[in-house]
């Protein structure tokens, strides 16, 4: 029974973490699409970029758009790492409890 309740609790935590992460993923994907669109425009118009000597301008603009992703990406990475750390620790504790309980009952039987 304890094992079943623990698995339900771990699943609940997993879904709570994922709910936070999915919202952040949507923002990250939206900003990455803007970066990809800009990069595709520059690559498809590379002759114009070279002819007009706007390589530095295009590079700065691309770098600026990439840097706009970082304020969302850093907390996302932290949440994701914390999620997997928490879940792996809870799973390890659960395995330890099962093994300890088994050993305790086996020791008391003999």
Rosetta silent file (secondary structure, phi, psi, omega in degrees, C-alpha in Angstrom):
SEQUENCE: XXXXXXXXXXXXXXXXXXXXXXXXXXXXXXXXXXXXXXXXXXXXXXXXXXXXXXXXXXXXXXXXXXXXXXXXXXXXXXXXXXXXXXXXXXXXXXXXXXXXXXXXXXXXXX
SCORE:     score description
SCORE:     0.000 S_00000001
   1 L     0.000  -42.699  178.884    0.000    0.000    0.000 S_00000001
   2 H   -62.278  -40.290  178.613    2.841    2.333    0.906 S_00000001
   3 H   -61.229  -44.121 -179.544    4.517    1.585   -2.406 S_00000001
   4 H   -64.269  -44.468  178.580    1.355    2.426   -4.336 S_00000001
   5 H   -65.077  -37.091  178.260    0.837    5.721   -2.462 S_00000001
   6 H   -65.668  -41.377  178.297    4.484    6.655   -3.002 S_00000001
   7 H   -64.697  -37.884  176.670    4.200    6.030   -6.736 S_00000001
   8 H   -64.791  -41.756  178.877    1.080    8.199   -6.886 S_00000001
   9 H   -63.611  -43.705  179.134    2.914   10.960   -5.003 S_00000001
  10 H   -64.055  -40.891  177.797    5.939   10.749   -7.321 S_00000001
  11 H   -64.116  -40.161  177.756    3.662   10.854  -10.379 S_00000001
  12 H   -61.135  -45.526  178.205    1.855   13.875   -8.954 S_00000001
  13 H   -62.089  -41.141  179.573    5.169   15.689   -8.445 S_00000001
  14 H   -59.565  -44.930  179.896    6.271   14.815  -11.961 S_00000001
  15 H   -67.970  -34.628  177.373    3.116   16.339  -13.448 S_00000001
  16 H   -65.612  -44.675  177.459    3.460   19.477  -11.288 S_00000001
  17 H   -62.365  -44.089 -178.086    7.035   20.001  -12.453 S_00000001
  18 H   -65.041  -32.193  178.229    6.063   19.359  -16.069 S_00000001
  19 H   -62.810  -40.417  177.413    3.228   21.885  -15.856 S_00000001
  20 H   -68.089  -45.220 -175.571    5.752   24.591  -14.963 S_00000001
  21 H   -67.162  -35.425 -177.917    8.245   23.440  -17.589 S_00000001
  22 H   -63.936  -40.305  176.945    5.729   23.254  -20.456 S_00000001
  23 H   -61.438  -39.972  178.190    4.861   26.940  -20.046 S_00000001
  24 H   -70.251  -37.484  178.649    8.530   27.819  -20.200 S_00000001
  25 H   -61.047  -38.336  179.794    9.086   25.539  -23.201 S_00000001
  26 H   -62.480  -42.151  178.276    6.385   27.405  -25.134 S_00000001
  27 H   -66.514  -41.252 -179.820    8.145   30.720  -24.526 S_00000001
  28 H   -64.412  -44.360 -179.545   11.540   29.265  -25.445 S_00000001
  29 H   -63.499  -39.822  178.581   10.224   27.736  -28.667 S_00000001
  30 H   -61.268  -44.916  179.694    8.575   31.022  -29.654 S_00000001
  31 H   -70.657  -35.746  177.431   11.836   32.932  -29.191 S_00000001
  32 H   -66.980  -33.512  176.211   13.879   30.216  -30.915 S_00000001
  33 H   -63.974  -37.387  177.017   11.542   30.411  -33.910 S_00000001
  34 H   -65.726  -40.100  177.192   12.298   34.133  -34.174 S_00000001
  35 H   -64.539  -44.443 -179.851   16.023   33.412  -34.095 S_00000001
  36 H   -63.722  -39.508  179.016   15.639   30.701  -36.733 S_00000001
  37 H   -64.477  -43.270  179.063   13.577   32.966  -38.969 S_00000001
  38 H   -64.529  -44.195  179.365   16.179   35.727  -38.763 S_00000001
  39 H   -62.580  -42.285  178.158   19.026   33.316  -39.437 S_00000001
  40 H   -62.691  -40.753  177.819   17.194   31.816  -42.411 S_00000001
  41 H   -61.025  -43.713 -179.819   16.587   35.323  -43.814 S_00000001
  42 H   -66.976  -41.150 -179.198   20.266   36.172  -43.535 S_00000001
  43 H   -68.673  -40.547 -179.306   21.409   32.892  -45.062 S_00000001
  44 H   -70.882  -23.102  178.644   18.928   33.069  -47.922 S_00000001
  45 L  -113.306   37.948 -174.758   19.987   36.664  -48.641 S_00000001
  46 H   -61.645  -34.183  178.745   23.700   36.153  -48.054 S_00000001
  47 H   -64.057  -41.146  179.074   24.679   37.987  -51.251 S_00000001
  48 H   -66.320  -41.314  179.784   22.788   41.065  -50.136 S_00000001
  49 H   -62.254  -43.709 -179.661   24.347   40.914  -46.682 S_00000001
  50 H   -70.652  -42.353 -178.185   27.837   40.666  -48.151 S_00000001
  51 H   -63.065  -42.041 -177.671   27.220   43.284  -50.855 S_00000001
  52 L   -87.105    0.906  178.913   25.874   45.871  -48.423 S_00000001
  53 L    54.853   49.121  178.556   28.548   45.067  -45.819 S_00000001
  54 L  -113.465   31.248  179.788   26.020   44.482  -43.040 S_00000001
  55 H   -63.346  -44.971 -177.962   27.627   41.360  -41.636 S_00000001
  56 H   -66.122  -39.633  177.937   28.366   42.975  -38.267 S_00000001
  57 H   -63.562  -44.539  179.790   24.850   44.414  -38.028 S_00000001
  58 H   -67.294  -37.362  178.223   23.281   41.073  -38.832 S_00000001
  59 H   -65.229  -42.389  178.652   25.575   39.299  -36.373 S_00000001
  60 H   -65.256  -40.206  179.598   24.687   41.753  -33.605 S_00000001
  61 H   -66.210  -40.528  177.687   20.989   41.427  -34.320 S_00000001
  62 H   -65.851  -43.008  178.693   21.211   37.638  -34.247 S_00000001
  63 H   -62.579  -39.201  178.755   23.222   37.705  -31.018 S_00000001
  64 H   -63.008  -42.963  179.031   20.645   40.018  -29.421 S_00000001
  65 H   -67.294  -35.902  177.138   17.799   37.658  -30.274 S_00000001
  66 H   -66.666  -39.795 -179.435   19.721   34.694  -28.928 S_00000001
  67 H   -67.351  -22.034  177.172   20.423   36.565  -25.690 S_00000001
  68 H   -71.131  -17.266  179.190   16.669   37.181  -25.261 S_00000001
  69 H   -79.809  -32.140 -172.292   16.238   33.417  -24.829 S_00000001
  70 H   -58.592  -40.758 -179.877   18.631   33.128  -21.872 S_00000001
  71 H   -61.609  -24.185  177.051   16.437   34.748  -19.165 S_00000001
  72 H   -91.867  -34.456 -175.115   13.816   32.061  -19.807 S_00000001
  73 H   -69.923  -39.562 -178.106   16.227   29.225  -20.544 S_00000001
  74 H   -62.307  -49.513  176.809   18.261   29.447  -17.315 S_00000001
  75 H   -64.129  -31.865  178.765   15.297   28.981  -14.929 S_00000001
  76 H   -63.686  -44.284  178.526   13.988   26.262  -17.226 S_00000001
  77 H   -63.388  -43.218  179.431   17.248   24.345  -16.970 S_00000001
  78 H   -62.327  -44.372  178.293   17.272   24.797  -13.183 S_00000001
  79 H   -61.847  -42.474 -178.547   13.678   23.536  -12.842 S_00000001
  80 H   -64.434  -43.567  178.633   14.415   20.559  -15.064 S_00000001
  81 H   -65.792  -41.315  178.780   17.521   19.593  -13.096 S_00000001
  82 H   -64.722  -38.048  177.900   15.687   20.042   -9.785 S_00000001
  83 H   -59.423  -51.058 -176.551   12.816   17.908  -11.084 S_00000001
  84 H   -70.889  -32.885  175.143   15.063   14.992  -11.979 S_00000001
  85 H   -63.727  -48.496 -179.141   17.108   15.351   -8.797 S_00000001
  86 H   -61.275  -46.326 -178.197   13.958   15.313   -6.649 S_00000001
  87 H   -67.596  -37.225  178.801   12.409   12.397   -8.458 S_00000001
  88 H   -70.123  -35.894  177.099   15.588   10.322   -8.408 S_00000001
  89 H   -67.676  -42.283  177.863   16.035   10.985   -4.678 S_00000001
  90 H   -63.614  -39.742  178.394   12.424   10.050   -3.948 S_00000001
  91 H   -66.299  -40.074  177.930   12.781    6.893   -6.016 S_00000001
  92 H   -64.186  -42.384  177.133   16.009    5.983   -4.208 S_00000001
  93 H   -62.656  -40.997  179.320   14.327    6.509   -0.839 S_00000001
  94 H   -63.312  -43.774  177.929   11.406    4.379   -1.974 S_00000001
  95 H   -63.423  -42.491  178.192   13.716    1.541   -3.054 S_00000001
  96 H   -60.654  -44.056  179.550   15.583    1.797    0.237 S_00000001
  97 H   -62.344  -40.281  178.891   12.321    1.586    2.204 S_00000001
  98 H   -64.579  -45.887 -179.651   11.203   -1.486    0.276 S_00000001
  99 H   -66.406  -41.987  178.743   14.536   -3.258    0.829 S_00000001
 100 H   -62.945  -43.844  179.333   14.673   -2.215    4.487 S_00000001
 101 H   -62.754  -43.239  177.934   11.102   -3.403    5.094 S_00000001
 102 H   -60.896  -47.137  179.114   11.845   -6.738    3.424 S_00000001
 103 H   -63.206  -39.475  179.584   14.998   -7.185    5.498 S_00000001
 104 H   -62.976  -45.894 -179.291   13.209   -6.228    8.699 S_00000001
 105 H   -70.713  -35.047  177.499   10.443   -8.762    8.193 S_00000001
 106 H   -67.513  -38.541  178.896   12.852  -11.489    7.121 S_00000001
 107 H   -67.125  -40.778 -178.764   15.017  -10.865   10.185 S_00000001
 108 H   -72.189  -24.212  179.775   12.011  -10.959   12.552 S_00000001
 109 H   -74.455  -32.499 -176.326   10.730  -14.227   11.029 S_00000001
 110 L   -89.979    0.000    0.000   13.912  -16.129   11.773 S_00000001
